[in-house]
Coordinates of C-alpha atoms in Angstrom, one line a residue:
X1 CA 16.2 -5.8 216.8
X2 CA 13.9 -2.9 216.7
X3 CA 10.1 -2.9 216.7
X4 CA 8.0 -3.7 213.6
X5 CA 8.0 0.0 212.8
X6 CA 11.6 0.3 213.4
X7 CA 12.2 -2.8 211.0
X8 CA 10.1 -1.1 208.2
X9 CA 11.8 2.4 208.4
X10 CA 15.2 1.0 209.6
X11 CA 15.4 -1.3 206.8
X12 CA 15.0 1.4 204.3
X13 CA 17.8 3.3 206.0
X14 CA 19.9 0.2 206.0
X15 CA 19.6 -0.5 202.4
X16 CA 20.2 3.1 201.5
X17 CA 23.4 3.5 203.4
X18 CA 24.9 -0.1 202.8
X19 CA 25.1 0.8 199.1
X20 CA 28.2 2.1 197.5
X21 CA 29.1 5.7 198.3
X22 CA 28.5 6.8 194.6
X23 CA 25.0 5.3 194.8
X24 CA 24.3 6.8 198.0
X25 CA 25.4 10.2 196.7
X26 CA 23.1 9.8 193.7
X27 CA 20.1 8.9 195.8
X28 CA 20.7 11.6 198.3
X29 CA 20.8 14.1 195.5
X30 CA 17.5 12.9 194.0
X31 CA 16.0 13.0 197.5
X32 CA 17.2 16.7 197.9
X33 CA 15.9 17.6 194.6
X34 CA 12.5 16.0 195.3
X35 CA 12.3 17.8 198.8
X36 CA 13.1 21.2 196.9
X37 CA 10.3 20.5 194.4
X38 CA 7.9 19.6 197.0
X39 CA 8.7 22.8 198.9
X40 CA 8.3 24.9 196.0
X41 CA 5.0 23.4 195.1
X42 CA 3.8 24.1 198.7
X43 CA 5.0 27.6 198.6
X44 CA 3.0 28.2 195.3
X45 CA -0.2 26.8 196.7
X46 CA 0.0 28.5 200.1
X47 CA -1.6 31.7 201.1
X48 CA -0.1 34.9 199.8
X49 CA -0.6 36.8 203.0
X50 CA -0.1 35.8 206.6
X51 CA -2.9 37.6 208.4
X52 CA -5.1 34.6 209.4
X53 CA -7.9 34.4 212.0
X54 CA -8.4 30.9 213.3
X55 CA -11.9 29.7 214.4
X56 CA -12.4 27.2 217.2
X57 CA -15.1 24.5 216.4
X58 CA -16.3 24.9 220.0
X59 CA -16.4 28.7 219.9
X60 CA -20.2 29.1 219.6
X61 CA -23.4 27.2 220.1
X62 CA -23.9 26.6 216.4
X63 CA -20.8 24.3 216.1
X64 CA -22.4 22.3 213.3
X65 CA -22.6 25.4 211.1
X66 CA -18.9 26.0 211.2
X67 CA -17.1 22.7 211.7
X68 CA -15.5 22.9 208.3
X69 CA -14.5 26.5 208.6
X70 CA -10.8 26.2 209.7
X71 CA -9.7 29.6 208.8
X72 CA -10.8 33.0 207.4
X73 CA -8.6 35.2 205.5
X74 CA -9.1 38.9 206.0
X75 CA -8.1 41.1 203.4
X76 CA -8.0 44.7 204.7
X77 CA -8.3 46.4 201.3
X78 CA -11.5 48.4 201.2
X79 CA -13.9 47.9 198.2
X80 CA -13.7 50.9 195.9
X81 CA -17.3 52.2 196.5
X82 CA -18.0 55.6 197.9
X83 CA -21.6 56.2 197.1
X84 CA -23.0 58.7 199.6
X85 CA -26.6 58.5 198.3
X86 CA -29.5 56.8 199.8
X87 CA -29.2 53.1 199.5
X88 CA -29.0 50.9 202.5
X89 CA -29.8 53.8 204.8
X90 CA -32.3 53.9 207.7
X91 CA -34.3 56.7 208.8
X92 CA -31.1 58.0 210.5
X93 CA -27.6 58.1 208.9
X94 CA -27.0 57.2 205.3
X95 CA -25.0 54.2 204.5
X96 CA -22.7 53.6 201.6
X97 CA -22.8 50.8 199.2
X98 CA -19.8 48.9 200.4
X99 CA -18.5 45.4 200.5
X100 CA -18.4 44.2 204.0
X101 CA -16.5 41.6 205.9
X102 CA -17.2 39.3 208.8
X103 CA -14.7 40.0 211.5
X104 CA -14.0 38.3 214.8
X105 CA -14.7 40.7 217.7
X106 CA -12.7 38.8 220.3
X107 CA -15.6 37.6 222.5
X108 CA -15.4 34.0 223.8
X109 CA -18.5 33.0 221.8
X110 CA -16.9 33.9 218.6
X111 CA -19.6 36.2 217.5
X112 CA -18.9 38.3 214.3
X113 CA -19.4 42.1 213.7
X114 CA -19.4 43.8 210.3
X115 CA -16.8 46.4 209.0
X116 CA -16.0 47.9 205.7
X117 CA -13.7 45.6 203.8
X118 CA -13.8 42.5 201.6
X119 CA -14.6 39.0 202.9
X120 CA -12.3 36.3 201.8
X121 CA -13.0 32.8 202.7
X122 CA -10.5 29.9 202.2
X123 CA -11.5 26.2 202.1
X124 CA -10.3 23.8 204.9
X125 CA -6.6 23.4 204.7
X126 CA -6.1 20.2 206.9
X127 CA -8.8 17.9 205.8
X128 CA -7.8 14.6 204.4
X129 CA -7.9 14.2 200.8
X130 CA -10.1 11.3 199.4
X131 CA -9.3 10.7 195.7
X132 CA -12.4 8.6 195.3
X133 CA -14.7 11.3 196.7
X134 CA -12.7 14.2 195.3
X135 CA -10.8 13.2 192.2
X136 CA -9.4 16.5 191.7
X137 CA -9.8 19.1 194.5
X138 CA -7.9 21.8 192.5
X139 CA -10.3 21.6 189.7
X140 CA -13.2 21.8 192.1
X141 CA -11.6 24.8 193.8
X142 CA -11.1 26.4 190.4
X143 CA -14.6 25.8 189.4
X144 CA -16.2 27.3 192.7
X145 CA -13.8 30.1 192.5
X146 CA -15.0 31.0 188.9
X147 CA -18.6 30.7 189.7
X148 CA -18.1 33.0 192.7
X149 CA -16.1 35.5 190.7
X150 CA -18.9 35.6 188.1
X151 CA -21.5 36.4 190.7
X152 CA -19.4 39.1 192.3
X153 CA -18.4 40.7 189.0
X154 CA -22.1 41.1 188.2
X155 CA -22.6 42.8 191.6
X156 CA -19.7 45.0 191.0
X157 CA -21.1 46.2 187.6
X158 CA -24.4 46.8 189.5
X159 CA -22.8 48.9 192.1
X160 CA -21.1 51.0 189.3
X161 CA -24.3 51.4 187.4
X162 CA -26.1 52.6 190.7
X163 CA -23.4 55.2 191.5
X164 CA -23.6 56.5 187.9
X165 CA -27.4 56.8 188.1
X166 CA -26.9 59.7 190.5
X167 CA -25.6 61.7 187.6
X168 CA -27.3 60.1 184.7
X169 CA -30.7 61.0 183.0
X170 CA -33.6 58.7 183.9
X171 CA -34.1 55.6 181.8
X172 CA -37.6 55.6 180.4
X173 CA -39.9 52.7 181.3
X174 CA -43.3 52.1 179.9
X175 CA -44.4 50.5 183.1
X176 CA -43.5 52.8 186.0
X177 CA -40.7 55.3 186.6
X178 CA -40.4 56.5 190.2
X179 CA -40.4 60.1 190.6
X180 CA -40.9 62.8 193.2
X181 CA -39.9 63.8 196.7
X182 CA -41.4 60.4 198.1
X183 CA -37.9 58.9 197.0
X184 CA -34.7 59.7 198.5
X185 CA -33.1 59.4 195.3
X186 CA -35.4 58.3 192.5
X187 CA -32.8 57.8 189.9
X188 CA -30.7 55.6 192.1
X189 CA -33.5 53.5 193.3
X190 CA -34.7 53.1 189.8
X191 CA -31.4 52.0 188.5
X192 CA -31.0 49.5 191.4
X193 CA -34.4 48.1 190.8
X194 CA -33.6 47.4 187.2
X195 CA -30.3 45.8 188.2
X196 CA -32.1 43.6 190.5
X197 CA -34.7 42.5 187.8
X198 CA -31.8 41.8 185.6
X199 CA -29.5 39.6 187.6
X200 CA -30.7 38.9 191.3
X201 CA -31.1 35.2 191.9
X202 CA -32.3 33.5 195.2
X203 CA -31.9 29.8 196.2
X204 CA -34.5 28.4 198.4
X205 CA -33.1 25.5 200.5
X206 CA -35.7 22.5 200.0
X207 CA -35.1 20.8 203.3
X208 CA -37.8 20.9 205.8
X209 CA -41.5 20.1 205.6
X210 CA -44.9 21.7 206.3
X211 CA -46.1 23.1 208.5
X212 CA -43.0 24.7 209.9
X213 CA -41.1 25.2 206.6
X214 CA -42.2 26.3 203.2
X215 CA -45.5 27.6 204.6
X216 CA -46.8 30.5 206.6
X217 CA -50.0 32.3 207.5
X218 CA -51.6 34.4 204.7
X219 CA -54.8 35.6 206.4
X220 CA -53.7 37.1 209.7
X221 CA -51.8 39.9 211.2
X222 CA -48.5 37.9 210.1
X223 CA -49.8 37.5 206.5
X224 CA -46.9 39.1 205.0
X225 CA -44.7 36.3 206.3
X226 CA -46.7 33.5 204.6
X227 CA -47.2 35.8 201.4
X228 CA -43.5 36.3 201.1
X229 CA -42.6 32.7 201.7
X230 CA -45.1 31.6 199.1
X231 CA -44.0 34.4 196.6
X232 CA -40.4 33.6 196.8
X233 CA -40.9 29.8 196.3
X234 CA -43.2 30.2 193.2
X235 CA -41.2 33.0 191.6
X236 CA -39.7 32.2 188.3
X237 CA -37.9 35.4 187.9
X238 CA -35.7 35.5 191.1
X239 CA -35.7 31.9 192.2
X240 CA -33.0 29.7 190.9
X241 CA -32.7 25.9 191.4
X242 CA -29.0 26.0 190.9
X243 CA -27.3 27.2 194.1
X244 CA -24.1 28.1 192.1
X245 CA -26.0 30.8 190.5
X246 CA -27.5 32.3 193.6
X247 CA -26.7 35.6 195.1
X248 CA -28.5 35.0 198.5
X249 CA -29.9 31.7 200.1
X250 CA -33.3 31.7 201.6
X251 CA -33.9 29.9 205.0
X252 CA -37.7 28.9 204.5
X253 CA -38.8 28.5 208.1
X254 CA -41.9 30.4 209.5
X255 CA -41.6 31.8 212.9
X256 CA -45.3 32.1 213.2
X257 CA -45.7 28.4 212.5
X258 CA -43.0 27.6 214.9
X259 CA -44.8 29.5 217.6
X260 CA -48.0 27.6 216.7
X261 CA -46.6 24.1 216.5
X262 CA -43.4 24.0 218.5
X263 CA -43.7 26.5 221.3
X264 CA -45.4 25.2 224.4
X265 CA -48.2 27.7 225.2
X266 CA -47.6 29.9 228.3
X267 CA -44.3 28.2 228.9
X268 CA -42.2 31.4 228.1
X269 CA -39.7 29.0 226.9
X270 CA -38.1 29.8 223.4
X271 CA -35.8 26.8 223.5
X272 CA -37.9 24.6 221.2
X273 CA -38.1 27.3 218.6
X274 CA -34.4 28.0 218.8
X275 CA -33.5 24.3 218.7
X276 CA -35.5 23.9 215.6
X277 CA -33.8 26.8 213.9
X278 CA -30.4 25.5 215.1
X279 CA -31.0 22.1 213.7
X280 CA -32.0 23.4 210.4
X281 CA -29.0 25.6 210.1
X282 CA -26.8 22.7 211.0
X283 CA -28.5 20.6 208.4
X284 CA -28.0 23.0 205.5
X285 CA -24.4 23.9 206.5
X286 CA -23.4 20.3 206.6
X287 CA -25.0 19.4 203.3
X288 CA -24.1 22.6 201.3
X289 CA -20.9 24.7 201.4
X290 CA -22.7 28.1 201.1
X291 CA -23.4 28.9 204.8
X292 CA -19.8 28.1 205.8
X293 CA -18.4 30.0 202.8
X294 CA -19.8 33.3 204.1
X295 CA -20.7 32.4 207.6
X296 CA -24.3 33.1 206.7
X297 CA -23.7 36.7 205.4
X298 CA -25.5 35.9 202.0
X299 CA -28.3 34.1 203.7
X300 CA -31.8 35.5 204.7
X301 CA -34.7 34.7 207.0
X302 CA -38.0 36.5 207.2
X303 CA -40.5 36.9 210.1
X304 CA -43.4 39.0 210.8
X305 CA -44.0 37.5 214.2
X306 CA -42.8 39.4 217.2
X307 CA -40.5 36.6 218.2
X308 CA -38.6 36.7 214.8
X309 CA -35.5 38.4 216.5
X310 CA -35.5 35.9 219.3
X311 CA -35.7 33.0 216.8
X312 CA -32.7 34.5 214.9
X313 CA -30.7 34.3 218.1
X314 CA -30.7 30.4 217.8
X315 CA -27.2 30.8 216.3
X316 CA -25.0 33.7 216.6
X317 CA -24.1 33.8 212.7
X318 CA -27.8 34.1 211.9
X319 CA -28.3 36.9 214.2
X320 CA -25.2 38.9 213.6
X321 CA -24.3 38.0 210.0
X322 CA -27.4 37.1 208.1
X323 CA -29.9 39.3 206.5
X324 CA -33.0 39.3 208.8
X325 CA -36.2 40.5 207.2
X326 CA -38.2 41.4 210.2
X327 CA -41.6 43.3 211.1
X328 CA -40.1 43.9 214.5
X329 CA -37.5 46.3 213.2
X330 CA -36.4 47.6 216.6
X331 CA -33.0 49.1 216.9
X332 CA -33.0 48.9 220.7
X333 CA -33.4 45.2 220.2
X334 CA -30.5 44.5 217.8
X335 CA -32.1 45.4 214.5
X336 CA -29.3 46.6 212.2
X337 CA -30.6 48.5 209.2
X338 CA -27.3 48.2 207.4
X339 CA -27.8 44.4 207.0
X340 CA -31.4 43.7 208.2
X341 CA -34.7 44.7 206.4
X342 CA -37.7 46.3 207.8
X343 CA -40.8 44.2 206.7
X344 CA -44.1 46.1 206.6
X345 CA -46.8 44.4 208.7
X346 CA -50.1 43.9 206.8
X347 CA -53.2 42.6 208.5
X348 CA -54.9 40.7 205.7
X349 CA -57.8 38.9 207.5
X350 CA -59.2 37.8 204.1
X351 CA -56.0 37.3 202.4
X352 CA -56.7 40.1 199.7
X353 CA -56.5 43.9 199.7
X354 CA -59.9 44.1 197.9
X355 CA -62.0 46.8 199.5
X356 CA -59.1 48.3 201.4
X357 CA -57.6 50.4 198.6
X358 CA -58.8 54.1 198.0
X359 CA -60.6 56.8 199.8
X360 CA -62.1 60.3 199.2
X361 CA -60.1 63.4 198.1
X362 CA -58.7 65.6 201.1
X363 CA -61.8 68.1 200.9
X364 CA -64.1 65.0 201.8
X365 CA -62.3 64.1 204.9
X366 CA -64.0 65.8 207.8
X367 CA -62.0 64.2 210.7
X368 CA -58.6 65.7 211.5
X369 CA -57.2 62.5 213.1
X370 CA -58.3 59.0 214.0
X371 CA -57.3 56.0 216.2
X372 CA -59.1 53.0 217.4
X373 CA -57.3 50.2 219.6
X374 CA -57.0 48.7 222.9
X375 CA -54.3 49.2 225.6
X376 CA -51.3 47.5 224.1
X377 CA -47.8 48.5 224.9
X378 CA -46.5 51.7 226.7
X379 CA -47.6 54.4 224.1
X380 CA -51.3 53.7 223.6
X381 CA -52.2 54.4 227.4
X382 CA -50.7 57.9 226.8
X383 CA -52.6 58.5 223.7
X384 CA -55.8 57.3 225.2
X385 CA -55.3 59.3 228.5
X386 CA -55.0 62.6 226.6
X387 CA -57.5 62.1 223.8
X388 CA -60.0 59.3 224.2
X389 CA -63.5 60.9 223.6
X390 CA -62.2 64.4 224.5
X391 CA -62.1 66.1 221.1
X392 CA -64.3 65.9 217.9
X393 CA -61.4 66.6 215.7
X394 CA -59.1 64.0 217.3
X395 CA -61.2 60.8 217.3
X396 CA -59.4 58.4 219.6
X397 CA -61.3 55.3 220.8
X398 CA -60.4 52.3 222.8
X399 CA -63.5 50.6 221.1
X400 CA -65.4 51.9 218.1
X401 CA -69.2 52.5 218.7
X402 CA -71.4 49.7 217.5
X403 CA -72.1 50.0 213.6
X404 CA -69.1 52.2 213.1
X405 CA -66.7 50.9 210.4
X406 CA -63.0 51.0 211.3
X407 CA -62.1 51.3 207.5
X408 CA -64.7 54.1 206.9
X409 CA -63.2 56.1 209.7
X410 CA -59.8 55.9 208.2
X411 CA -61.2 57.0 204.9
X412 CA -63.0 60.0 206.5
X413 CA -59.8 61.1 208.3
X414 CA -57.0 63.4 207.1
X415 CA -54.5 61.8 209.5
X416 CA -54.4 58.4 210.9
X417 CA -52.7 57.9 214.1
X418 CA -50.2 54.8 214.2
X419 CA -48.8 54.3 217.7
X420 CA -46.6 51.2 218.4
X421 CA -47.9 48.5 220.6
X422 CA -45.5 46.2 222.7
X423 CA -43.4 46.0 219.5
X424 CA -42.5 48.8 217.2
X425 CA -44.3 47.6 214.0
X426 CA -47.9 48.3 213.6
X427 CA -50.4 47.3 210.7
X428 CA -52.2 50.7 211.0
X429 CA -49.3 52.3 208.8
X430 CA -50.2 50.3 205.8
X431 CA -53.9 50.4 206.5
X432 CA -53.6 54.2 206.6
X433 CA -51.6 54.2 203.2
X434 CA -54.2 51.9 201.7
X435 CA -57.0 54.4 202.7
X436 CA -55.2 57.5 201.5
X437 CA -54.7 58.7 205.1
X438 CA -51.6 60.5 206.1
X439 CA -49.8 58.3 208.9
X440 CA -49.0 59.8 212.1
X441 CA -46.2 57.7 213.4
X442 CA -45.7 57.5 217.2
X443 CA -42.8 55.0 217.9
X444 CA -39.4 54.8 219.4
X445 CA -36.5 52.9 217.7
X446 CA -38.5 51.9 214.7
X447 CA -36.9 51.6 211.3
X448 CA -39.6 52.2 208.8
X449 CA -40.1 49.8 205.9
X450 CA -38.1 50.7 202.6
X451 CA -36.6 53.7 204.3
X452 CA -33.4 53.3 202.4
X453 CA -35.5 54.2 199.2
X454 CA -38.6 56.1 200.6
X455 CA -38.4 59.6 202.2
X456 CA -41.1 59.0 204.8
X457 CA -40.9 62.6 206.0
X458 CA -42.5 63.7 202.7
X459 CA -45.7 61.7 203.2
X460 CA -46.0 61.0 206.9
X461 CA -45.8 62.9 210.3
X462 CA -43.5 61.7 213.1
X463 CA -44.5 62.7 216.6
X464 CA -42.3 61.9 219.6
X465 CA -44.2 60.2 222.5
X466 CA -43.5 63.3 224.8
X467 CA -45.5 65.4 222.3
X468 CA -48.7 63.3 222.3
X469 CA -50.4 66.0 224.6
X470 CA -49.7 68.5 221.7
X471 CA -50.9 66.3 219.0
X472 CA -53.8 68.5 217.9
X473 CA -51.6 71.5 217.8
X474 CA -48.9 69.8 215.8
X475 CA -51.5 68.7 213.1
X476 CA -53.3 71.9 213.0
X477 CA -50.1 73.7 212.4
X478 CA -49.5 71.9 209.1
X479 CA -50.6 74.2 206.3
X480 CA -53.5 72.9 204.1
X481 CA -51.3 72.9 201.0
X482 CA -48.5 70.9 202.7
X483 CA -51.2 68.3 203.9
X484 CA -52.7 68.1 200.4
X485 CA -49.1 67.3 199.0
X486 CA -48.5 64.7 201.7
X487 CA -51.9 63.0 200.9
X488 CA -51.1 62.9 197.2
X489 CA -47.9 61.3 198.0
X490 CA -49.4 58.7 200.2
X491 CA -51.5 57.7 197.2
X492 CA -48.4 57.6 194.9
X493 CA -46.3 55.2 197.3
X494 CA -49.2 53.1 197.9
X495 CA -48.2 50.7 195.1
X496 CA -45.1 49.8 197.1
X497 CA -47.2 48.4 199.9
X498 CA -49.9 46.5 197.9
X499 CA -50.2 42.7 198.0
X500 CA -50.8 41.1 194.7
X501 CA -51.1 37.5 193.5
X502 CA -49.2 37.1 191.4
X503 CA -46.8 39.9 192.4
X504 CA -46.7 43.1 190.2
X505 CA -43.5 45.2 189.6
X506 CA -42.8 47.6 192.5
X507 CA -45.3 46.1 194.8
X508 CA -44.7 45.0 198.4
X509 CA -43.2 41.7 197.3
X510 CA -40.7 43.2 194.9
X511 CA -39.8 46.0 197.4
X512 CA -39.0 43.5 200.0
X513 CA -36.8 41.6 197.5
X514 CA -35.2 44.9 196.5
X515 CA -34.4 45.6 200.1
X516 CA -32.6 42.1 200.4
X517 CA -30.8 42.8 197.0
X518 CA -29.5 46.1 198.5
X519 CA -28.1 44.2 201.6
X520 CA -26.4 41.7 199.4
X521 CA -24.9 44.5 197.4
X522 CA -23.2 45.3 200.9
X523 CA -21.4 42.0 201.1
X524 CA -18.6 40.6 198.9
X525 CA -17.9 36.9 199.3
X526 CA -14.6 35.7 198.0
X527 CA -13.3 32.1 197.6
X528 CA -9.7 32.9 197.7
X529 CA -8.2 29.5 196.3
X530 CA -4.8 30.0 194.7
X531 CA -4.5 27.3 192.1
X532 CA -1.9 26.7 189.4

């Protein structure tokens, strides 16, 4: 006698073979036919290609974000986009509008790099099927596939319209039409902006509570962080409450608030901040399918705090794959202008731009160049060493004399010197633009805000750190007519940096959203589920 198990299966076998030979033959034939049908059914449902990359659930520190991702299918066929214009470009090489994929780079941590191709994501293949929880998995897969196809088809049409705009005439708009050398390609930017207005949708995860989530400073040097979080959440045009209609997903944590409430002062320990971000990503990736579907490539965070890049390193997919909207847009620290967005730093002490906008004409600006600020970072000591209180034309001060207005000095100056501090971003750039003062940019590794759209060289002056001793000579060598053209262009691009409540078309809120839109155009998410 066998075991209980042997009795169960052995009994079946004995019953089968103890029958007559004809009955056995019939049953054997039925069994073989059934087996052939099952094999055929599996072959239909199986993947059409065999180039699979397998993920280990212990391959990274953010295991909770990827536990349901058993495999990623990589389709090596390139997206048929060959736009060599100006979208998604930094101040250095131009980038094309391409669909990109997340690709394993072979490191033990399973961190992903980007390359030009399509991203195809398959659902888990070895999860148990529960007919109660999931009555029809094929129907759900078909529905998800259809939703994603609809979104990606709309983005594909947008890419085509943007490419066509290089050759087409400008569409007339009663509100505003970007024109002039301040734009790398005004037609392309304008078409892209209109496509964004027509279809772009953002889903905001509602998990998380104040003060760390859905909140941010609006009256400080980090004011753009709070203003953008607030602006996205109350916006009825771009925000959608239906995640199935979203092109991107917003992680609404504030790094400035994390530093204020989670970080232990003077501890130099980023652990509590990173743990909070990791926990949040694990929560939303466990509750929703969207993070796992793209490994975070269609998700974005924003931060104007210097520690934004460090917070994004809490999980490798957030750092390497997601769109990071950062004031600290430093390429030497991992900022990638192909997928990340440079966020303008705006110091709104009162929460409003009232009183900051405007200034006299070029002929009523007697000061050649102006700067006031303390020793902060490696560049300012060089500037102060060579120019502090040494020249009436180059007004450089560590501290302004009592009774002298900082804003008035900017409005009296032709050029406003904007050196980096310890980090690359400086609120002086936007302050100069507000005052109608031509910015003089002294910074290394800084990707300027909206540089995929704006031609900064047409309305600003870039001076390498090594040329600080020659600053006066450089500025004096600029012909008066060229300076007047630059100053007028500063006034024309100012609308793109203004903060309004509620936001206005083409203002800083819409320009940041447009920058995210451009990065989303660079990603194609595919839910490659083969169904009958």
